[in-house]
Coordinates of C-alpha atoms and ligand atoms in Angstrom, one line a residue:
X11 CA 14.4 -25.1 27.6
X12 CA 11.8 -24.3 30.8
X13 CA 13.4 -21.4 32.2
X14 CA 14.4 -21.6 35.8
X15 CA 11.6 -20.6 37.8
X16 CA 11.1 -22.0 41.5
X17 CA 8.4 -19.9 42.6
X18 CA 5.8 -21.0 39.8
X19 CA 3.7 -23.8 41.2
X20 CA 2.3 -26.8 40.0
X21 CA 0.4 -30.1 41.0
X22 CA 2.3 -32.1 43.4
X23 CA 2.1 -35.8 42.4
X24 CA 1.0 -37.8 39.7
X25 CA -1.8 -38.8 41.5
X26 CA -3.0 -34.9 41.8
X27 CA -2.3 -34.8 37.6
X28 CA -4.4 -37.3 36.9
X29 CA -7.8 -36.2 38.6
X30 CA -7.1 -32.3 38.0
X31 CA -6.9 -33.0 34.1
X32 CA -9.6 -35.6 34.3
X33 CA -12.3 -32.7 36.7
X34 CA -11.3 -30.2 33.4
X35 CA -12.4 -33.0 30.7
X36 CA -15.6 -34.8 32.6
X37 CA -18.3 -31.9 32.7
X38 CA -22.0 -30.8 31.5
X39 CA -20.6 -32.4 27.8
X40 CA -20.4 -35.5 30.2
X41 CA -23.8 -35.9 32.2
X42 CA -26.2 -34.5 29.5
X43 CA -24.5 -33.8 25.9
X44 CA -23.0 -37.5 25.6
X45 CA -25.6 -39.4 26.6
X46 CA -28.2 -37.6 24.4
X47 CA -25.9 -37.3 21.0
X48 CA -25.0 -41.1 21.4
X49 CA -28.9 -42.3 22.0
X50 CA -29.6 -39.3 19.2
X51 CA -27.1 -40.6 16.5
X52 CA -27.2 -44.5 16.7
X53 CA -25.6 -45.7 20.0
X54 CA -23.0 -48.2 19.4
X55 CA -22.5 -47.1 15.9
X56 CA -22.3 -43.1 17.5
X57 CA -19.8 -44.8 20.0
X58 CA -17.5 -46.3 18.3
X59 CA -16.9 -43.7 15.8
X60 CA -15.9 -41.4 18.7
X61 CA -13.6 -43.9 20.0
X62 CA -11.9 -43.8 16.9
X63 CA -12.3 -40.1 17.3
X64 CA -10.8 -40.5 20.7
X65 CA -7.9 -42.1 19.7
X66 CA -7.1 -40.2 16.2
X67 CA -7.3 -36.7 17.2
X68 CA -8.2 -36.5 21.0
X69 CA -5.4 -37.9 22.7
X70 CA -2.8 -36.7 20.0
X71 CA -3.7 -33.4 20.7
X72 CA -4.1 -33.3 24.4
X73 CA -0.4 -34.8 24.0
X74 CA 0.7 -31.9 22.0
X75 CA -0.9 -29.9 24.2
X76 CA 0.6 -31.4 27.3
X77 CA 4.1 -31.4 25.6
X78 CA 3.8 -27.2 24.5
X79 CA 2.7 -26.5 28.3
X80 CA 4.9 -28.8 30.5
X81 CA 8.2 -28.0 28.1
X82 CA 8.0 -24.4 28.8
X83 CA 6.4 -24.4 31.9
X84 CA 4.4 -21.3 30.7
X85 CA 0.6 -20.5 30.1
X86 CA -1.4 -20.7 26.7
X87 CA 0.5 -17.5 25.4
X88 CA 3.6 -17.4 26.9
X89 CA 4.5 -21.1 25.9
X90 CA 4.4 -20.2 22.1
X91 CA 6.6 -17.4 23.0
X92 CA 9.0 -19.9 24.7
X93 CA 9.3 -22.8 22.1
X94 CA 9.8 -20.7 19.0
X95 CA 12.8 -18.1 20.7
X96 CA 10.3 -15.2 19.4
X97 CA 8.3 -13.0 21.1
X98 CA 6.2 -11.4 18.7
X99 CA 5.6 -15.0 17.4
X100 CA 2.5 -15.1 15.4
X101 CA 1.7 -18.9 16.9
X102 CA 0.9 -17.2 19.7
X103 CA -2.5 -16.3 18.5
X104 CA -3.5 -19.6 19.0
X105 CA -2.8 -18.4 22.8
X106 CA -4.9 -15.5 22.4
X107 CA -7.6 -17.1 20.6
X108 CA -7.8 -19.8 23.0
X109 CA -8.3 -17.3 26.1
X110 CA -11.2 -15.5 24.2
X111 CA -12.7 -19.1 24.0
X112 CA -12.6 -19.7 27.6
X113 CA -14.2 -16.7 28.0
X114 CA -16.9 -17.2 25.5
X115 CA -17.7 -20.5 26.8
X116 CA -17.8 -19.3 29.6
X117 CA -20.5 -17.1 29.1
X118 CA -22.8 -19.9 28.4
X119 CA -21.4 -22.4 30.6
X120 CA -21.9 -20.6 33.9
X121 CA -25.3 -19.9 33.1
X122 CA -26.4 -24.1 33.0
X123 CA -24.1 -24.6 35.9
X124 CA -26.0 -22.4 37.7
X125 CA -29.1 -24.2 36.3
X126 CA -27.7 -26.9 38.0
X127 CA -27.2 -25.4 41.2
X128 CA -30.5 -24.4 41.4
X129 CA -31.5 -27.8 41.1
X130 CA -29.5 -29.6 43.2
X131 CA -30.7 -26.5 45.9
X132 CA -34.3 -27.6 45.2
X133 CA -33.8 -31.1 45.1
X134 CA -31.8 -30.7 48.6
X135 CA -34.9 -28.6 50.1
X136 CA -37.2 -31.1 48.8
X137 CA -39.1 -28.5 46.5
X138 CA -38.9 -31.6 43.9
X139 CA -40.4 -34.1 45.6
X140 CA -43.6 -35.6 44.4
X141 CA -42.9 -33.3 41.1
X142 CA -45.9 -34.2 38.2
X143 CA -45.0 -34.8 34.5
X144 CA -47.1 -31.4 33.9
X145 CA -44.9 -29.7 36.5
X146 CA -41.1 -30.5 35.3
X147 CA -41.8 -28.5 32.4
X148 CA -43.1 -25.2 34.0
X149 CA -40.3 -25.6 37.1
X150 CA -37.1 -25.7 34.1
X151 CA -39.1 -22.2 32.5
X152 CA -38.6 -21.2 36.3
X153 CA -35.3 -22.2 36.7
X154 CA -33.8 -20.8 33.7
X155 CA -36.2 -17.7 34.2
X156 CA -34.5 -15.7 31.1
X157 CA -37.8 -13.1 31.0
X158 CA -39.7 -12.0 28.1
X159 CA -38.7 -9.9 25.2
X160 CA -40.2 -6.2 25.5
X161 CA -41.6 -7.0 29.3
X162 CA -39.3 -5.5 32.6
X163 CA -37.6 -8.3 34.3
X164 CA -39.2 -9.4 37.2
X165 CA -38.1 -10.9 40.6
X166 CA -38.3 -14.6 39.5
X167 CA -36.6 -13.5 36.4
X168 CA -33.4 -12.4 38.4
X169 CA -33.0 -16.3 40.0
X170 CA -30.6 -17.4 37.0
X171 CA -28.6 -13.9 37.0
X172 CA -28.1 -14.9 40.9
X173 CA -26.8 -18.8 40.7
X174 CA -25.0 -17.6 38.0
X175 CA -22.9 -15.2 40.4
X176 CA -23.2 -17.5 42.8
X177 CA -21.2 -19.9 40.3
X178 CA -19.1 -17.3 39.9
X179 CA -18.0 -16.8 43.4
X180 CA -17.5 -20.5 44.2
X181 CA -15.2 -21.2 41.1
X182 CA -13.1 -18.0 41.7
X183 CA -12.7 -18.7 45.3
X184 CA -11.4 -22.3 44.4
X185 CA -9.1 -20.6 41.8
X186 CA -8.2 -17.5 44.2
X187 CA -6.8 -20.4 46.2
X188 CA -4.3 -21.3 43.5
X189 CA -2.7 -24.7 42.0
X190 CA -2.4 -26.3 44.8
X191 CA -4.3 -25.2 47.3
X192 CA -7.4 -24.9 45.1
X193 CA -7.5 -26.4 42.0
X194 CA -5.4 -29.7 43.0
X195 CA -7.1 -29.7 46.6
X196 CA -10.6 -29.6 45.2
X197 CA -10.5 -31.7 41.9
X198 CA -8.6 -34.6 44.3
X199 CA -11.6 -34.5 46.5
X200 CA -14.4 -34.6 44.1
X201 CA -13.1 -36.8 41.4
X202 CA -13.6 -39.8 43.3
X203 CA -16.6 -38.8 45.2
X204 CA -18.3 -38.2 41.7
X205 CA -17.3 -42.0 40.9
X206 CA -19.2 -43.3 43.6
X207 CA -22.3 -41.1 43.6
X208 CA -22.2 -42.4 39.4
X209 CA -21.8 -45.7 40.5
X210 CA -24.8 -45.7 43.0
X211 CA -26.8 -43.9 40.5
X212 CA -26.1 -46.9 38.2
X213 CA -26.7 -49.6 40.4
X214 CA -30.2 -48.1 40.9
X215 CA -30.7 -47.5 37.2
X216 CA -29.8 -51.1 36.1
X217 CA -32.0 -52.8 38.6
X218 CA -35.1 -51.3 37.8
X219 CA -37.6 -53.4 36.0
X220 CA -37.3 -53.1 32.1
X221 CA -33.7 -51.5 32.2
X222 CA -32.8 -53.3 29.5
X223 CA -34.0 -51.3 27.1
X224 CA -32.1 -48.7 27.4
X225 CA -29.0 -50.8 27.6
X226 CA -30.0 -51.7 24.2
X227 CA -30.5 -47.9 23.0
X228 CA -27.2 -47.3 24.1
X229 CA -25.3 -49.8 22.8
X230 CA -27.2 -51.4 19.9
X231 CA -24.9 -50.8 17.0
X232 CA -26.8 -50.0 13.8
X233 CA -24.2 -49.3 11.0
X234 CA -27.0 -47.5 8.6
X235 CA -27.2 -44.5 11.0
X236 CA -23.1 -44.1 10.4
X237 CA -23.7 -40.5 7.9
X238 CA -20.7 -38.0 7.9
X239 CA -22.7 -35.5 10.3
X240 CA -22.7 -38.4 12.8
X241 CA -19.4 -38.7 12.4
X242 CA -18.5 -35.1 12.5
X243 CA -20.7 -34.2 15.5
X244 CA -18.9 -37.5 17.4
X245 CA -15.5 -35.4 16.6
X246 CA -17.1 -32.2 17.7
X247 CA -18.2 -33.8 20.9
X248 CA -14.6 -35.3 21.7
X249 CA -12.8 -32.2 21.4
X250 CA -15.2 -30.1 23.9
X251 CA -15.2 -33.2 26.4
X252 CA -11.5 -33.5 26.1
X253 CA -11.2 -29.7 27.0
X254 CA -9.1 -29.4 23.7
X255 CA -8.5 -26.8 21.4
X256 CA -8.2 -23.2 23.5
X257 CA -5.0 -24.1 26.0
X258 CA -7.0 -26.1 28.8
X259 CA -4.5 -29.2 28.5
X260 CA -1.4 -26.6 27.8
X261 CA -2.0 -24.6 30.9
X262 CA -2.5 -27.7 32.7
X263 CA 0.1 -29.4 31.2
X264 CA 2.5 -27.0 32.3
X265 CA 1.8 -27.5 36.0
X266 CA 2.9 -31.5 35.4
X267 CA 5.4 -33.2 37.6
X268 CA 8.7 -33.7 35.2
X269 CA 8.9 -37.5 35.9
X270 CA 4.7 -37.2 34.4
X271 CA 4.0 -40.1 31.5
X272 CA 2.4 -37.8 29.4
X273 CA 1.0 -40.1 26.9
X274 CA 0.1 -42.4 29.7
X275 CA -2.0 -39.9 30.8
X276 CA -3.6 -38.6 27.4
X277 CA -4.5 -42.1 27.6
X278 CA -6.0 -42.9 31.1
X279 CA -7.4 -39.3 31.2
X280 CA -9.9 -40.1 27.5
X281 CA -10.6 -43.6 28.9
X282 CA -11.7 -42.2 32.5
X283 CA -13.7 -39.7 30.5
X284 CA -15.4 -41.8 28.6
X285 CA -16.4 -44.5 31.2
X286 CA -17.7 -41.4 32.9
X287 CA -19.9 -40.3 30.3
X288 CA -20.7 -44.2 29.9
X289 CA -21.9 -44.1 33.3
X290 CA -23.9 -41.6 33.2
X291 CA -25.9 -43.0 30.1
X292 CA -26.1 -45.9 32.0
X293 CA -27.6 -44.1 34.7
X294 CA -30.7 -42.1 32.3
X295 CA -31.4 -44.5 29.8
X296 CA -32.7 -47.4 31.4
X297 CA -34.3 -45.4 33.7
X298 CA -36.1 -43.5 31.0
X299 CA -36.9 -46.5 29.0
X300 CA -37.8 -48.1 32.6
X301 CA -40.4 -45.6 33.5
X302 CA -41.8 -45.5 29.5
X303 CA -40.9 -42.2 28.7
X304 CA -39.2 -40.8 25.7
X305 CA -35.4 -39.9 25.9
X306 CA -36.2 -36.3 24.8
X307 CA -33.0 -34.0 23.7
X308 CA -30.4 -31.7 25.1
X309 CA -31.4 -30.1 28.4
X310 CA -34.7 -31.2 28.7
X311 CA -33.3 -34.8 29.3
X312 CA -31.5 -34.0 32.4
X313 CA -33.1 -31.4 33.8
X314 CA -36.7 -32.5 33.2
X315 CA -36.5 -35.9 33.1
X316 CA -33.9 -36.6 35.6
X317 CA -36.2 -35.3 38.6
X318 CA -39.9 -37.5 37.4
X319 CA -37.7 -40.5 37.4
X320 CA -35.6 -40.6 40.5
X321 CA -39.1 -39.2 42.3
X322 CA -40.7 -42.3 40.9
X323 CA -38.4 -44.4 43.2
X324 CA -37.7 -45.4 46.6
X325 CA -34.9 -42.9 48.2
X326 CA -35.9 -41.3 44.7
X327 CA -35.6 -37.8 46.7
X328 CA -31.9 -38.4 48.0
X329 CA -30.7 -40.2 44.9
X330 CA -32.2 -36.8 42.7
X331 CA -30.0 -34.7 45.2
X332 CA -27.2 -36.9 44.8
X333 CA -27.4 -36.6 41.1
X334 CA -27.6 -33.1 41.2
X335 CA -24.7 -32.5 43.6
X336 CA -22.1 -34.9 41.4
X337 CA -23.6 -32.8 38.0
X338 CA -22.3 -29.5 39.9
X339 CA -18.8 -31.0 41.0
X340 CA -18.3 -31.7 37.4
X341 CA -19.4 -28.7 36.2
X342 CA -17.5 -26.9 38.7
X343 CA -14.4 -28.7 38.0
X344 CA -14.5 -28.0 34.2
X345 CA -15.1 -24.6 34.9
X346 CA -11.9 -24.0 36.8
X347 CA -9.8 -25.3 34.2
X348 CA -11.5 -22.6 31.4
X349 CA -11.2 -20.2 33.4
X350 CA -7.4 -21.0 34.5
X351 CA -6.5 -20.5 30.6
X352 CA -7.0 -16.4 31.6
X353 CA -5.7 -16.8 35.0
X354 CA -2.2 -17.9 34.4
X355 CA -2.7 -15.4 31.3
X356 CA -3.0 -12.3 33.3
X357 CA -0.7 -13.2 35.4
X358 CA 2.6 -14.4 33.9
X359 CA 1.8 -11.9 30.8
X360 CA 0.4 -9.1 32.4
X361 CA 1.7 -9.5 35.9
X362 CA -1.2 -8.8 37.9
X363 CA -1.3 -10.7 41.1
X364 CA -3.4 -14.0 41.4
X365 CA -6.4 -13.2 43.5
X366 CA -6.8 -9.6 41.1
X367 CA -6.5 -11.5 38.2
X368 CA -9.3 -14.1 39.3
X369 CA -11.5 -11.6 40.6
X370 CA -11.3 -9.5 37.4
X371 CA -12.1 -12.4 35.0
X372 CA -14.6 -14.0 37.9
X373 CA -16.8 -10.2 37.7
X374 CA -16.2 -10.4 33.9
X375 CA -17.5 -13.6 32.6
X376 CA -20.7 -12.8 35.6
X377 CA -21.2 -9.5 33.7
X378 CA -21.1 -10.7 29.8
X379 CA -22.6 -13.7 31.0
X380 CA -25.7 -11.9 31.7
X381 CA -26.5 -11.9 28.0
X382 CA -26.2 -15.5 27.8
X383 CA -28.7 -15.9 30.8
X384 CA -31.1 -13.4 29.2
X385 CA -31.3 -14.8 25.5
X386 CA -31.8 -18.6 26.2
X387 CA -34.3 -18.8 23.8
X388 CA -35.7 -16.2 21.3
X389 CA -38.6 -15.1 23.6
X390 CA -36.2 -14.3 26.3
X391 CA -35.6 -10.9 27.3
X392 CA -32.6 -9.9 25.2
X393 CA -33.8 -12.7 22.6
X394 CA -34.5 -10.1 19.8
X395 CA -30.8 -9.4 19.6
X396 CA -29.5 -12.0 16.2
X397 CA -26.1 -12.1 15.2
X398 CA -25.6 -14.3 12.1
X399 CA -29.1 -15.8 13.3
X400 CA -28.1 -16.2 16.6
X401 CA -29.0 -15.1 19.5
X402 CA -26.0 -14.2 22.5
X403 CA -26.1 -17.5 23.7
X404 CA -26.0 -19.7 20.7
X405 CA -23.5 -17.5 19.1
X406 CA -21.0 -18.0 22.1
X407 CA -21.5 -21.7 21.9
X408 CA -21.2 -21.6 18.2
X409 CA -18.1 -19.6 17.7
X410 CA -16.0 -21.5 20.9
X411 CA -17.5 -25.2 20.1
X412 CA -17.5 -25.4 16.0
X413 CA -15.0 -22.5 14.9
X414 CA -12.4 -21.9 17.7
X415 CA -12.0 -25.8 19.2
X416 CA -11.4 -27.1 16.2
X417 CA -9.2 -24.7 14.5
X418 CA -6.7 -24.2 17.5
X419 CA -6.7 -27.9 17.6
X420 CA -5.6 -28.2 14.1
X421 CA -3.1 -25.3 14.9
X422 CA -1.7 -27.0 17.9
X423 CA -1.3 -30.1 15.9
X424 CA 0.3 -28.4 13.1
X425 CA 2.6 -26.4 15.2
X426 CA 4.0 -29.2 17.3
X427 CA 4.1 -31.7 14.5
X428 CA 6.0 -29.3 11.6
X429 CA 7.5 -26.2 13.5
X430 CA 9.2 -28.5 16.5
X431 CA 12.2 -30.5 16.3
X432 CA 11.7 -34.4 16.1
X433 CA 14.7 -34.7 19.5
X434 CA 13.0 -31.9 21.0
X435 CA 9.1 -33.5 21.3
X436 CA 10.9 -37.3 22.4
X437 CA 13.0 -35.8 24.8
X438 CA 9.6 -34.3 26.4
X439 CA 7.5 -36.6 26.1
X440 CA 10.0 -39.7 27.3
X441 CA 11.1 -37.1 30.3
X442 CA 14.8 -36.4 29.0
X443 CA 15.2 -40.6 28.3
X444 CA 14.3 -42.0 31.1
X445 CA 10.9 -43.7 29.6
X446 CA 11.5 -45.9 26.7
X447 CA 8.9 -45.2 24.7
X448 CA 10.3 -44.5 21.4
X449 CA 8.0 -46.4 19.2
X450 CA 4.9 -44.7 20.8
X451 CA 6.5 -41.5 20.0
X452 CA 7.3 -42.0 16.7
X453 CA 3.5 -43.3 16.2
X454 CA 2.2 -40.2 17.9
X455 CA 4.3 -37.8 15.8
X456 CA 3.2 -39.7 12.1
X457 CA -0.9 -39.0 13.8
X458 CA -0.1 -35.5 14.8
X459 CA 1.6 -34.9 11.1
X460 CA -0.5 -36.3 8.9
X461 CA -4.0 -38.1 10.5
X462 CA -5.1 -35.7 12.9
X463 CA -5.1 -32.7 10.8
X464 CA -7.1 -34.4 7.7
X465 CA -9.5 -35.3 9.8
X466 CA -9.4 -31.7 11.7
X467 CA -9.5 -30.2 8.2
X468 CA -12.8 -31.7 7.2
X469 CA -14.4 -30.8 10.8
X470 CA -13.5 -27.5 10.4
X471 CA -15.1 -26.7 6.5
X472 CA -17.8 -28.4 7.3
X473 CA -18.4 -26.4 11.0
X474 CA -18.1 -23.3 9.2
X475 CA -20.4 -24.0 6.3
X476 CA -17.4 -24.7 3.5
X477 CA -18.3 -28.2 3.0
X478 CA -21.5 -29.5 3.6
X479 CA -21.7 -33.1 4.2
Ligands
LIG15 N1 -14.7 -30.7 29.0 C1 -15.7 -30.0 29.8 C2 -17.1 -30.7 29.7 O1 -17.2 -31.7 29.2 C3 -15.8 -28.5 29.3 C4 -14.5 -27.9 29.2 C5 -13.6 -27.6 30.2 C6 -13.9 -27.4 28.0 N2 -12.5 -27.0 29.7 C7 -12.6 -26.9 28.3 C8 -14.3 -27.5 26.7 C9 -11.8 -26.4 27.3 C10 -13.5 -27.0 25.7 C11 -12.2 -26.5 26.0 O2 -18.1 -30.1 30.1

């Protein structure tokens, strides 16, 4: 099937499989989203519906996902191309689609990850030290400076357009590197160093007087708070922390090793992910709870929060830094694997060389991401500017997150469970025979036919206003 082609590079052990596809799914969904929705939406009851998620739709698709990329050894486009025989192929468009989402999340995405970097600058220079409960507040207006509607932009105002270049330049220069040298190099590095800075985070979190509380916020399962939006927003939130839906998992799939146990994997990559995102709830709740304040939603929790309470504590200052740093290796991470989806786009479709390729779609997203920067909030500086009620940064977040994700993940579950041959996905996925794992195939197949796409179905009507739960 995978047409012969020794110079296209790929990871180099399973090992390097592993923590590359596990640096695309644990990012800012990770340290801040998780966290907040499960405390938001009923903790253990929010948990264990997106387990369930986890295992219904997450990991089938990131297997079928796996399977479309590593059996034609192609990228998001090309792969379609490959496994129907057709090159004008309208399943392609899920190809298409899904490098227009990397783009528009990007948009948004490289604007907090240069929030991020600004913090973990200031909280390495030791501009957050001693920080007030009246300051935090103030210093995140600062940070994500977006100016004022119908005012010029001023100096300070221009702090967020530079991280977000700086971002920019550090995630293309990882990618300029290539496969290897870059993506597999860095994500092997950082992976396991952001395990341990988590961990010490944790152990300081837990030991501080009055942690149980937020144990108990986190994992207190209250059945009554189980409504269909929780339920939707838990499938929501698995999709974009499993990097699903846009090609992520099929351009990465493609650089697998051919002995790879791709459901193995699926499998160790969600659970990794979630004890990540476990982690790092078990790092800001009890600490919050700890210090009596209230675990307030979305970025204020990590940004403004995060810095009062590690300052509140001894080695507060290089704990705060650590934090920081391990936020922007995940971040950074993620980011490489969106923005690989155009990458292997441009060049194995459009043949243009790696490094032009990066740099092009590295100056791109920094340009168009400019309007995300500047329309944060509706007072920002290009904040006057609605589309469908939204201004340039909710709408980018809107259309990848609830209308893209979801339908190329029902698309990608369709495709390779109707428009594939049976032999064709177990010869994949138990590499040519030599796994016996017939059973587990044959269960993934009946979840990719039949359960994933109901539940897909109802995620999507409701996402785009059809059905309203
Ligand atoms: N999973 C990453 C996070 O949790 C974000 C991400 C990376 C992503 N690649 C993706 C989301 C592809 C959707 C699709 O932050």
């Amino acid at each position: 099937m995978s047409e012969p082609n020794i110079k296209r590079e790929g990871f180099s052990s399973g090992l390097a499989v592993f923590f590359a596809t596990l640096g695309s799914a644990v990012g800012l969904g990770n340290i801040w989203k998780f966290p907040y929705l499960t405390g938001a939406n009923g903790g253990g009851a929010f948990l264990l519906i997106y387990f369930i998620c986890i295992v219904c739709v997450g990991v089938p698709v990131m297997v079928s996902e796996f399977y479309i990329g590593r059996r034609t050894r192609k990228n998001a486009v090309g792969s379609f191309k490959v496994l129907t025989g057709n090159p004008g192929t309208p399943w392609k468009g899920i190809g298409l689609m899904g490098v227009a989402a990397a783009y528009l999340i990007m948009f948004f995405y490289s604007d907090v990850a240069g929030w991020v970097y600004f913090y973990c600058f200031k909280a390495f220079t030791g501009q957050l030290a001693g920080i007030t409960k009246d300051a935090v507040g103030p210093m995140f207006g600062q940070v994500i400076g977006a100016g004022t509607a119908g005012q010029p932009l001023s100096a300070a105002t221009l702090s967020p357009l530079v991280w977000q270049v700086i971002v920019m330049t550090v995630v293309g220069t990882i990618l300029s590197m290539g496969v290897r040298g870059g993506i597999e190099r860095i994500t092997k590095t950082l992976m396991p160093l952001l395990f341990l800075l988590i961990i010490i985070c944790d152990i300081r979190a837990l030991t501080l007087p009055g942690a149980g509380k937020g144990i108990d916020f986190l994992f207190h399962v209250d059945f009554s708070k189980i409504t269909a939006p929780v339920i939707l927003s838990a499938l929501g939130l698995a999709f974009f922390k499993l990097s699903l839906g846009m090609g992520t998992m099929i351009t990465y799939g493609s650089y697998f090793t051919d002995d790879n146990h791709m459901i193995q994997t699926a499998g160790k990559v969600a659970a990794s992910d979630t004890l990540v995102s476990m982690l790092a709830g078990l790092a800001i709740f009890p600490t919050v709870f700890s210090f009596g304040m209230e675990p307030s939603a979305g970025p204020g929790l990590l940004f403004m929060t995060i810095p009062l309470v590690f300052n509140q504590m001894p080695f507060g200052g290089i704990l705060l830094a650590c934090f920081f740093l391990l936020t922007c290796f995940a971040a950074t991470t993620a980011m490489l694997s969106l923005v690989e989806v155009p990458i292997a786009y441009f060049v194995e479709e459009l043949k243009v060389s790696r490094v032009k390729a990066t740099v092009f779609n590295c100056v791109l997203i920094a340009l168009v991401g400019i309007t995300a920067t500047l329309s944060v909030d509706s007072s920002s500086y290009l904040g006057q500017y609605k589309f469908f009620g939204k201004g340039f940064f909710d709408l980018y977040d809107y259309l990848s997150s609830n209308i893209i994700l979801p339908l190329g993940g029902l698309c990608i579950a369709l495709f390779v469970g109707y428009c594939n041959k049976k032999e064709d996905i177990a010869d994949e996925l138990s590499n040519h025979g030599t796994l016996a794992n017939a059973a587990t195939v044959d269960a993934y197949r009946f979840i990719i036919r039949f359960v994933s796409p109901a539940l897909l179905i109802l995620v999507f009507l409701n996402s785009v206003g059809i059905l309203k739960f």
